[in-house]
CSV table of C-alpha atoms in Angstrom, one decimal:
chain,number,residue,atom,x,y,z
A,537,UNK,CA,17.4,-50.6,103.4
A,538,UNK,CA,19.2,-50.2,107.1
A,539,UNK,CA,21.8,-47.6,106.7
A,540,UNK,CA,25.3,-48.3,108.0
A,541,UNK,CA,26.2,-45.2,110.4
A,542,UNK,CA,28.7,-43.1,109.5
A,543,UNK,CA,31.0,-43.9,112.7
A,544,UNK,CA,31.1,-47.4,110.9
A,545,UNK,CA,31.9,-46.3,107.8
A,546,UNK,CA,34.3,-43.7,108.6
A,547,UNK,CA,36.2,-46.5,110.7
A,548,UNK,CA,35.9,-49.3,107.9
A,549,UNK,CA,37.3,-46.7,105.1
A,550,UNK,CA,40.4,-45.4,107.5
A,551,UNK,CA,41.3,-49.3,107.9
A,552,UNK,CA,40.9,-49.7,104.3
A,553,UNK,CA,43.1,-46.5,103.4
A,554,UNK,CA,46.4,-47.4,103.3
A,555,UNK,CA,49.2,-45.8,105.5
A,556,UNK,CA,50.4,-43.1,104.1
A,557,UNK,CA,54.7,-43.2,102.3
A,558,UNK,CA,57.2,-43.7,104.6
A,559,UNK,CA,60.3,-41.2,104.2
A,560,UNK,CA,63.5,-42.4,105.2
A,561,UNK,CA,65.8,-39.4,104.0
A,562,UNK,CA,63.8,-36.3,104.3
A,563,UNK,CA,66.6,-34.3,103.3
A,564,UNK,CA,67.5,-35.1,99.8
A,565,UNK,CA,69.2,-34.0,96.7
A,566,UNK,CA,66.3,-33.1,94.2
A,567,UNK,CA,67.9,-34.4,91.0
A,568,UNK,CA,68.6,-38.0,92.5
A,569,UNK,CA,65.3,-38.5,94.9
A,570,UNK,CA,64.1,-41.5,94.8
A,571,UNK,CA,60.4,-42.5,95.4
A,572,UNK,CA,59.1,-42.4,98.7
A,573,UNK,CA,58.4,-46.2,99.2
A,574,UNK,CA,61.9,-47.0,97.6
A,575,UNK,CA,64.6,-48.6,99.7
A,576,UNK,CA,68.1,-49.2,98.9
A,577,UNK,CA,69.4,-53.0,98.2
A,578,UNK,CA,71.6,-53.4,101.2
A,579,UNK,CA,68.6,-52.4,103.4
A,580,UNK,CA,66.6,-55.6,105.2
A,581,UNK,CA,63.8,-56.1,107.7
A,582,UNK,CA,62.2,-58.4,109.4
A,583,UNK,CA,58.5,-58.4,109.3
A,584,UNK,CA,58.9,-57.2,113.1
A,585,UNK,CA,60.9,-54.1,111.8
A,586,UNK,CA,58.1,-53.2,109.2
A,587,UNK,CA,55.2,-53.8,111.6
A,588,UNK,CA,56.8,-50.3,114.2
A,589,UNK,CA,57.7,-48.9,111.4
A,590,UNK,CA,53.9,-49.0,110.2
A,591,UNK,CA,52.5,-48.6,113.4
A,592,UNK,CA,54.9,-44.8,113.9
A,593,UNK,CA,53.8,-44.1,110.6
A,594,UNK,CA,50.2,-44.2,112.0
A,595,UNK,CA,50.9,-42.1,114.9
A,596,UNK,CA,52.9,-39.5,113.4
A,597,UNK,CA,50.1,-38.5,110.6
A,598,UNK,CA,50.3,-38.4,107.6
A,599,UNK,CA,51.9,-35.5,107.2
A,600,UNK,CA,55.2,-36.1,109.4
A,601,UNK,CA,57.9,-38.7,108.8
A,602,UNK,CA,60.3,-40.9,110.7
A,603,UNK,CA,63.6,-39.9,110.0
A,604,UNK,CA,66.6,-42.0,110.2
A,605,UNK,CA,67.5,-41.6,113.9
A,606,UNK,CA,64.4,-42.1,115.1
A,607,UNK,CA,64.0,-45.3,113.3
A,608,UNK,CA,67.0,-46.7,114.6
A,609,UNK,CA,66.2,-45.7,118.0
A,610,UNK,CA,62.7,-47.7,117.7
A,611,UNK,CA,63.9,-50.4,116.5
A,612,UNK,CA,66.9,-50.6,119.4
A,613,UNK,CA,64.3,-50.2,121.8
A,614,UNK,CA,62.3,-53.3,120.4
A,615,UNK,CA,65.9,-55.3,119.6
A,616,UNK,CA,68.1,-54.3,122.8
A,617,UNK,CA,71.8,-55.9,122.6
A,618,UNK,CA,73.1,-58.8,123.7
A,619,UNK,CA,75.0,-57.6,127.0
A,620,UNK,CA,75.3,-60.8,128.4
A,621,UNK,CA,79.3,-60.5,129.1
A,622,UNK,CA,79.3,-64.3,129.5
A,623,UNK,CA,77.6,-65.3,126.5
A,624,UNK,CA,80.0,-63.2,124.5
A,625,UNK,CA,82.9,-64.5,125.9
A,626,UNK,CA,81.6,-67.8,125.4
A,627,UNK,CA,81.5,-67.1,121.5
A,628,UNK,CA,84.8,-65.5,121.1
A,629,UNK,CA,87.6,-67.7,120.5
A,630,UNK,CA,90.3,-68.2,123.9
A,631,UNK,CA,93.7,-68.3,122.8
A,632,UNK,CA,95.7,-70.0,125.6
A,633,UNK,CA,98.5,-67.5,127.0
A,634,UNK,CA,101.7,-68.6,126.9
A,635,UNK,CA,102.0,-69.2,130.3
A,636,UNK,CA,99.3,-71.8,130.3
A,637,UNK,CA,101.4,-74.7,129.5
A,638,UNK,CA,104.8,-75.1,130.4
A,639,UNK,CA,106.1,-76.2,126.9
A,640,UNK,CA,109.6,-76.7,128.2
A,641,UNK,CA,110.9,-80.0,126.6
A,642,UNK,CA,111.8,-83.0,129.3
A,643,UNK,CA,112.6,-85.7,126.5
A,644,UNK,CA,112.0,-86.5,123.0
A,645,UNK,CA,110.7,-89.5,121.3
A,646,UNK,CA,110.7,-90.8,117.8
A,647,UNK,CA,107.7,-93.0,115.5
A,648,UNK,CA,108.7,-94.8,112.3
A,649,UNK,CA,105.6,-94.9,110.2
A,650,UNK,CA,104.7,-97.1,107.5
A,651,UNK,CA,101.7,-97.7,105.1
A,652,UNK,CA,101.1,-100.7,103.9
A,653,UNK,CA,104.4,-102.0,104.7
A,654,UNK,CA,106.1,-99.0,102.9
A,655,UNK,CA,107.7,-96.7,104.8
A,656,UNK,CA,107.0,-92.9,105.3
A,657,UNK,CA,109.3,-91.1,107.5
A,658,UNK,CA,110.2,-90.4,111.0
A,659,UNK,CA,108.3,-88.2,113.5
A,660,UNK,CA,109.8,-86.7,116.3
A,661,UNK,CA,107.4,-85.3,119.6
A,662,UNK,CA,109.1,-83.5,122.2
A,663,UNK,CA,107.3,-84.1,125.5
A,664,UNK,CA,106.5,-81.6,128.7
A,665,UNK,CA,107.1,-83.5,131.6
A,666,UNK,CA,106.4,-80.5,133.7
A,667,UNK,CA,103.0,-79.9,132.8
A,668,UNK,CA,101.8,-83.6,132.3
A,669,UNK,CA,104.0,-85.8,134.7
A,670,UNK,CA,102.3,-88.7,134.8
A,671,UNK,CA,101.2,-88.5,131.2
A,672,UNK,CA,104.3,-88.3,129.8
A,673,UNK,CA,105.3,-91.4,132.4
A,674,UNK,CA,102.7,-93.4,130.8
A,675,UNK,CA,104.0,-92.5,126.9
A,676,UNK,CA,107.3,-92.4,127.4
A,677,UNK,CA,107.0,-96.2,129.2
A,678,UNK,CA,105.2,-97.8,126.5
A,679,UNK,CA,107.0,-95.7,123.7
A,680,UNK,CA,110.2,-97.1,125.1
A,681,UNK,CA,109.0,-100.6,126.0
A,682,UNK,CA,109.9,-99.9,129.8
A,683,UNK,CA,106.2,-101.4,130.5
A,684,UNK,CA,106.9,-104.3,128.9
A,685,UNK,CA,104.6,-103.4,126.1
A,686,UNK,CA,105.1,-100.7,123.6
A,687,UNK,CA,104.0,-99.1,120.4
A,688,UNK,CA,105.7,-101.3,118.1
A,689,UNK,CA,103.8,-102.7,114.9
A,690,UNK,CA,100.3,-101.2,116.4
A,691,UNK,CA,98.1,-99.7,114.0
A,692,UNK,CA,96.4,-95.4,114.3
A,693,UNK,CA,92.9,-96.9,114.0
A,694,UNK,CA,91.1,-93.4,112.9
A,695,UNK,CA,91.6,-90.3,110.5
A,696,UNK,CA,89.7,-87.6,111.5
A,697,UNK,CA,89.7,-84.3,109.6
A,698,UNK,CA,91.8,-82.7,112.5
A,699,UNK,CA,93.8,-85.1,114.3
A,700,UNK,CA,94.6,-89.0,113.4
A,701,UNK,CA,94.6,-91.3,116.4
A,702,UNK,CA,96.4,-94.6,117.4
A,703,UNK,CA,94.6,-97.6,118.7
A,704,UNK,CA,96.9,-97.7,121.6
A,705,UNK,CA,97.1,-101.3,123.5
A,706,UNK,CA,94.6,-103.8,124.6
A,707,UNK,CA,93.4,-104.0,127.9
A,708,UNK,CA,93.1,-107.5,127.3
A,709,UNK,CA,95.1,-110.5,125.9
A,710,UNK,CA,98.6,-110.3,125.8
A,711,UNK,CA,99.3,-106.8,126.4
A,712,UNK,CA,97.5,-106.9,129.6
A,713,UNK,CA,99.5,-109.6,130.6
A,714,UNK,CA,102.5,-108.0,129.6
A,715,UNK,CA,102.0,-105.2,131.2
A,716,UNK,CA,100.8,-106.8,134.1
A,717,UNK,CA,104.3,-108.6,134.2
A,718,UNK,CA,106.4,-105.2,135.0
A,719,UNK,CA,103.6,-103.7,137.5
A,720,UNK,CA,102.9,-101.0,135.2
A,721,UNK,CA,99.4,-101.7,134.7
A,722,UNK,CA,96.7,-99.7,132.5
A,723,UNK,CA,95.2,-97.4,135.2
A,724,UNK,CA,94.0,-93.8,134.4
A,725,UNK,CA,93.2,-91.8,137.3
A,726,UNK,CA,96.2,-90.0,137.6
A,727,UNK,CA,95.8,-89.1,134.1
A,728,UNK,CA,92.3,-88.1,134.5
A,729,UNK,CA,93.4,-85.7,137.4
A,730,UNK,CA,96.0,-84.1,135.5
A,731,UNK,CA,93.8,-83.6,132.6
A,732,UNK,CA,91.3,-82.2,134.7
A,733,UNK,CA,93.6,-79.8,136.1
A,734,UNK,CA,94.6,-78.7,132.7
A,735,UNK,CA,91.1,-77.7,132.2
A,736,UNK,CA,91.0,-75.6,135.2
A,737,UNK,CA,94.3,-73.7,135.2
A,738,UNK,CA,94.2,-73.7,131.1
A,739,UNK,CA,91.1,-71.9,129.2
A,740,UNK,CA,90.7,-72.1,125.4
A,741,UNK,CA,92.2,-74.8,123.3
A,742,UNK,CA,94.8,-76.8,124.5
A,743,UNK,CA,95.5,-79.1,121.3
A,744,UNK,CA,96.4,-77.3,118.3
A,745,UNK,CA,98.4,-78.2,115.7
A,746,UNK,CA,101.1,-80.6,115.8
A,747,UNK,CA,100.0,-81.7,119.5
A,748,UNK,CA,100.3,-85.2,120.8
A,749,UNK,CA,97.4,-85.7,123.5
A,750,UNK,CA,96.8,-89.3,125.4
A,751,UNK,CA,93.3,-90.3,125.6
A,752,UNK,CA,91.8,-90.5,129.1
A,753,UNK,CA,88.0,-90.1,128.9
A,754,UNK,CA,85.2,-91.1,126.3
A,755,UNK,CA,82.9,-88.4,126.3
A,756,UNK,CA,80.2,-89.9,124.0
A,757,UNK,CA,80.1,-92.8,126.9
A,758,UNK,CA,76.5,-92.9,128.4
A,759,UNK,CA,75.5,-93.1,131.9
A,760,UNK,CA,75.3,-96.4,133.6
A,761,UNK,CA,72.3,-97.7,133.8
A,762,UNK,CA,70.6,-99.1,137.1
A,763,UNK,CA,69.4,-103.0,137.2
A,764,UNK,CA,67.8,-104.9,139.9
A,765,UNK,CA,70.5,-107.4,141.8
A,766,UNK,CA,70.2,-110.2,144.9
A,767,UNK,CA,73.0,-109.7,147.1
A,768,UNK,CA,73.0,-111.9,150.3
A,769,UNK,CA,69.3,-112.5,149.7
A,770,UNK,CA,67.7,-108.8,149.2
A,771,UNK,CA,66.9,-107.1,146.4
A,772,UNK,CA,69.6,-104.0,145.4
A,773,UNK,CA,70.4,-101.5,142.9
A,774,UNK,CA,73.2,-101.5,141.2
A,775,UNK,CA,74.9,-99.5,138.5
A,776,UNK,CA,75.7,-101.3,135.1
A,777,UNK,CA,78.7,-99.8,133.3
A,778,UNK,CA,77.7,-99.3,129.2
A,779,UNK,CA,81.2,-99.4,127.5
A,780,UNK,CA,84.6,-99.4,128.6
A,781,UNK,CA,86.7,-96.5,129.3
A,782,UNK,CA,89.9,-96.0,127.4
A,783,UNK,CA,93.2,-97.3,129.0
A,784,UNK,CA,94.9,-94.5,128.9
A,785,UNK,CA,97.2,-95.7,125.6
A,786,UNK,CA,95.2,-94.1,122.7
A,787,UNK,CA,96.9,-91.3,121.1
A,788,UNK,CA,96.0,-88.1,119.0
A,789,UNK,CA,97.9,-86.3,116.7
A,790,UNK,CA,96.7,-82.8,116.2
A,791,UNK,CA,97.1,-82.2,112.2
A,792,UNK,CA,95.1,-78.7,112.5
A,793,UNK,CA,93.8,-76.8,115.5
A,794,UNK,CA,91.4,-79.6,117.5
A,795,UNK,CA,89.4,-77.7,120.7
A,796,UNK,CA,87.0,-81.1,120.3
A,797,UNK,CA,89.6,-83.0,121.5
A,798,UNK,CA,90.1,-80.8,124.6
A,799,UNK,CA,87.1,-82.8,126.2
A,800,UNK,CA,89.0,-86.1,125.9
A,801,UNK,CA,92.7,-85.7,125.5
A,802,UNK,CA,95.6,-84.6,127.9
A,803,UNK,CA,98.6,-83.0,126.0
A,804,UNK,CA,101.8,-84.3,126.8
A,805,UNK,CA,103.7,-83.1,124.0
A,806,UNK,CA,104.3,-81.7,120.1
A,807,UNK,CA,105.8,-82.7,117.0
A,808,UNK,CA,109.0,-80.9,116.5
A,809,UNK,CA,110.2,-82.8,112.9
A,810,UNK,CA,107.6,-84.7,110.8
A,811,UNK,CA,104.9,-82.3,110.4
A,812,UNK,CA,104.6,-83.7,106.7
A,813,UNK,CA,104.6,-87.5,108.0
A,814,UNK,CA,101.1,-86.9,109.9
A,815,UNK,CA,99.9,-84.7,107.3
A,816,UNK,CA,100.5,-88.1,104.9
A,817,UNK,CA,98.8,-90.3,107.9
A,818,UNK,CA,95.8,-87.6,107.5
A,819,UNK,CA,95.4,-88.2,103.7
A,820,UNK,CA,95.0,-92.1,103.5
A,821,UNK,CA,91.1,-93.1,102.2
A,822,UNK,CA,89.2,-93.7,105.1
A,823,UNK,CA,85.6,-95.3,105.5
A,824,UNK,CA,82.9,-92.8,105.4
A,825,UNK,CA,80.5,-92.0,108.3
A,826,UNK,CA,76.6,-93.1,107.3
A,827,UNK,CA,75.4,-91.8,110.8
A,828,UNK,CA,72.7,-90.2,109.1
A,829,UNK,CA,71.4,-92.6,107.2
A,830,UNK,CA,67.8,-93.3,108.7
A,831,UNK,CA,68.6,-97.4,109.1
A,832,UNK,CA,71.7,-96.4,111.0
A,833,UNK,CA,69.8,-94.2,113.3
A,834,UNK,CA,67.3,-96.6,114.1
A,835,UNK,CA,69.4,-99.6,114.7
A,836,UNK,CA,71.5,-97.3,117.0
A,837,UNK,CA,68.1,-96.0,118.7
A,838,UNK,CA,67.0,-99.7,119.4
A,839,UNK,CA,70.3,-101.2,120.5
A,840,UNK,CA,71.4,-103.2,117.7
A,841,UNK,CA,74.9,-104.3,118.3
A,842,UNK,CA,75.7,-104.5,113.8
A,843,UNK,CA,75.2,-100.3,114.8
A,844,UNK,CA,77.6,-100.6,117.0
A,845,UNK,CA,79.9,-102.6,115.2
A,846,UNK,CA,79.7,-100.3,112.1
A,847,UNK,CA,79.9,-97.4,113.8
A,848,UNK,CA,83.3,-98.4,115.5
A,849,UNK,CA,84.5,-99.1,111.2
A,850,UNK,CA,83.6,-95.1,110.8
A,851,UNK,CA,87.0,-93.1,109.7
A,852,UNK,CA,88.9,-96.1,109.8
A,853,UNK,CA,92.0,-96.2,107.3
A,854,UNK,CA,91.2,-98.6,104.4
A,855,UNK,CA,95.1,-98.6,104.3
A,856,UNK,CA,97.5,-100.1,107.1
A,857,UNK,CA,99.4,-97.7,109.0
A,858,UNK,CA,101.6,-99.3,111.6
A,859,UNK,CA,104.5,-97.8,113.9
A,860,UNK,CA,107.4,-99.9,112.9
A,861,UNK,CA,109.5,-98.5,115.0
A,862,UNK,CA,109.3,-96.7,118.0
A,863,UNK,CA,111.8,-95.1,120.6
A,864,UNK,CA,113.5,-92.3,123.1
A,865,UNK,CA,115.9,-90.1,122.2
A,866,UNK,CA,118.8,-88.5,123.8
C-alpha cells in the first residue's frame, strides 16, 4: 500500500489538533479560577470576534496567551469607531434653543369642542405672529371668520398617536366661494416660504407638545407624472399633478412631542389652557390602519382607487368632533 508522507500527515494531524485554551485573565485568584475555556455571562461575540481571537491563539503558541488588553486592542483594530461627526449628530436628538422661535404671544384664540354633540371644553392657543406672519394671518382670518369662512361646525378628521388634526376647509364648494367673496383666497406659498424658513433658521423639532402647526405640504405626495399632449398641433410633454396639495387650512395639534410633523407643518402657535380638552380629542376610537394587510398593499401597488379611498378612512374618529364655536380673544 502507497504510504502517505509524513509532510502530509504531520499537516493533516496539526489541522485536526485543536487550538490550544484561550486565557483571558492570566492573573487569577487560585481558589476562584475558573476553567480556561470559561467565559463570564455578560461576555458576547460575534463569530467575527472568535475567528481573531482563534487565529492569535494560533500565532502566539501554545504556550502564550492573549491577555485582556491585547484582545481589546485586536478587536478595535478590526471594529474601528464610528467617527463620522455627522452621522452622530444625525442620531442624537436637537433640542431647539430658545432663541429659535420667537414665542412671544401676538393674539389668542379660543375652540369650543364637542363630541357627538356633547360638549367638552374650551381651548385656548396663543399665536406668534412674529415668527409665522403670514401663518397666523391665514388662522386668525378663518378662526375669526374675517375670510368669510371659518372653523365653525368643521370636524378634526384624524387622531394620530401624537397630534390630532382638523380637516380644515374645502377648496371647493361653498367655502371656495366664500372665500372667494372676501379676496382671501386659499393660496399657500407664502406659507410654504415661511415654513421653509423655519427649517433653515430652526434645527431639531419644532412641534412639541401642545403646538398648533397649519398644514402646508403633503410629503407622502408623489412626483407628477409625464404624459404625451397636442398643443397647437405637436406633440409635448407635460407634467400631470397626482393629488392635490393641502390649502393651507388643516390644522395639527401636538398632544406629545411630533418631529414627523416637522416635514409638513408650520407652527403658529401653543395651547396655553385646555391641555386636557386635546388629550380627550386624542382618546376617541379611531379606525385602525390595515396598511399591511397584503390585499391592501396590492391594490395600492396597482392603483385601485377602493385603496385610496380606504386609506384616506385610516385614524379617522368613529365619533364626531366638531368646533362649535370658534373665536379671538382680547
Amino acid at each position: 500500500m502507497r504510504q502517505t508522507p509524513k509532510l502530509f500527515q504531520s499537516s493533516a494531524q496539526f489541522l485536526l489538533t485543536p487550538p490550544p485554551p484561550l486565557s483571558l485573565s492570566p492573573i487569577q485568584d487560585s481558589h476562584t479560577s475558573p476553567s480556561p475555556l470559561s467565559l463570564k455571562p455578560h461576555c458576547h461575540f460575534s463569530r467575527r470576534d472568535l475567528a481573531i481571537i482563534t487565529s492569535s491563539s494560533l500565532l502566539l503558541g501554545p504556550h502564550q496567551t492573549l491577555d485582556p488588553f491585547h484582545l481589546s486592542k485586536a478587536l478595535a483594530e478590526e471594529n474601528p469607531p464610528n467617527t463620522n461627526k455627522n452621522e452622530q449628530g444625525a442620531s442624537s436628538n436637537t433640542i431647539p434653543s430658545p432663541s429659535c422661535i420667537d414665542t412671544t404671544l401676538t393674539k389668542k384664540a379660543f375652540l369650543d369642542i364637542s363630541i357627538n354633540g356633547e360638549p367638552i371644553g374650551r381651548i385656548v392657543i396663543g399665536l406668534f405672529g412674529n415668527t409665522a406672519p403670514a401663518g397666523v394671518a391665514r388662522f386668525t382670518d378663518i378662526i375669526s371668520g374675517a375670510a368669510g369662512i371659518s372653523y365653525r361646525r368643521k370636524e378634526f378628521v384624524k387622531i394620530m398617536p401624537s397630534y390630532v388634526q382638523h380637516g380644515g376647509l374645502r377648496s371647493y364648494g361653498v367655502d371656495a366661494e366664500l372665500a372667494k367673496k372676501t379676496g382671501s383666497g386659499l393660496a399657500i406659498e407664502n406659507l410654504q416660504d415661511e415654513w421653509e424658513r423655519a427649517n433653515e433658521i430652526c434645527l431639531g423639532t419644532k412641534n412639541l407638545e401642545g403646538s398648533v402647526s397649519i398644514i402646508v405640504r403633503d410629503p407622502l405626495k408623489p412626483p407628477p407624472k409625464l404624459k404625451l399632449v397636442a398643443k397647437g398641433g405637436k406633440l409635448e410633454i407635460d407634467e400631470e399633478e397626482v393629488g392635490t396639495d393641502p390649502n393651507g387650512t388643516e390644522f395639527t395639534i401636538a398632544t406629545k412631542d411630533s418631529p414627523e410633523l416637522d416635514v409638513s407643518a408650520l407652527v403658529v402657535g401653543r395651547v396655553l389652557e385646555g391641555m386636557e380638552v386635546v388629550q380627550r380629542i386624542g382618546q376617541v376610537k379611531t379606525v385602525q390602519e390595515n396598511t399591511s394587510s397584503p390585499y391592501f398593499r396590492v391594490a395600492k401597488l396597482i392603483g385601485d382607487k377602493r385603496a385610496v379611498v380606504a386609506e384616506r378612512g385610516f385614524n379617522r374618529p368613529y365619533s364626531k368632533v366638531v368646533i362649535s364655536n370658534c373665536g379671538l380673544l382680547e
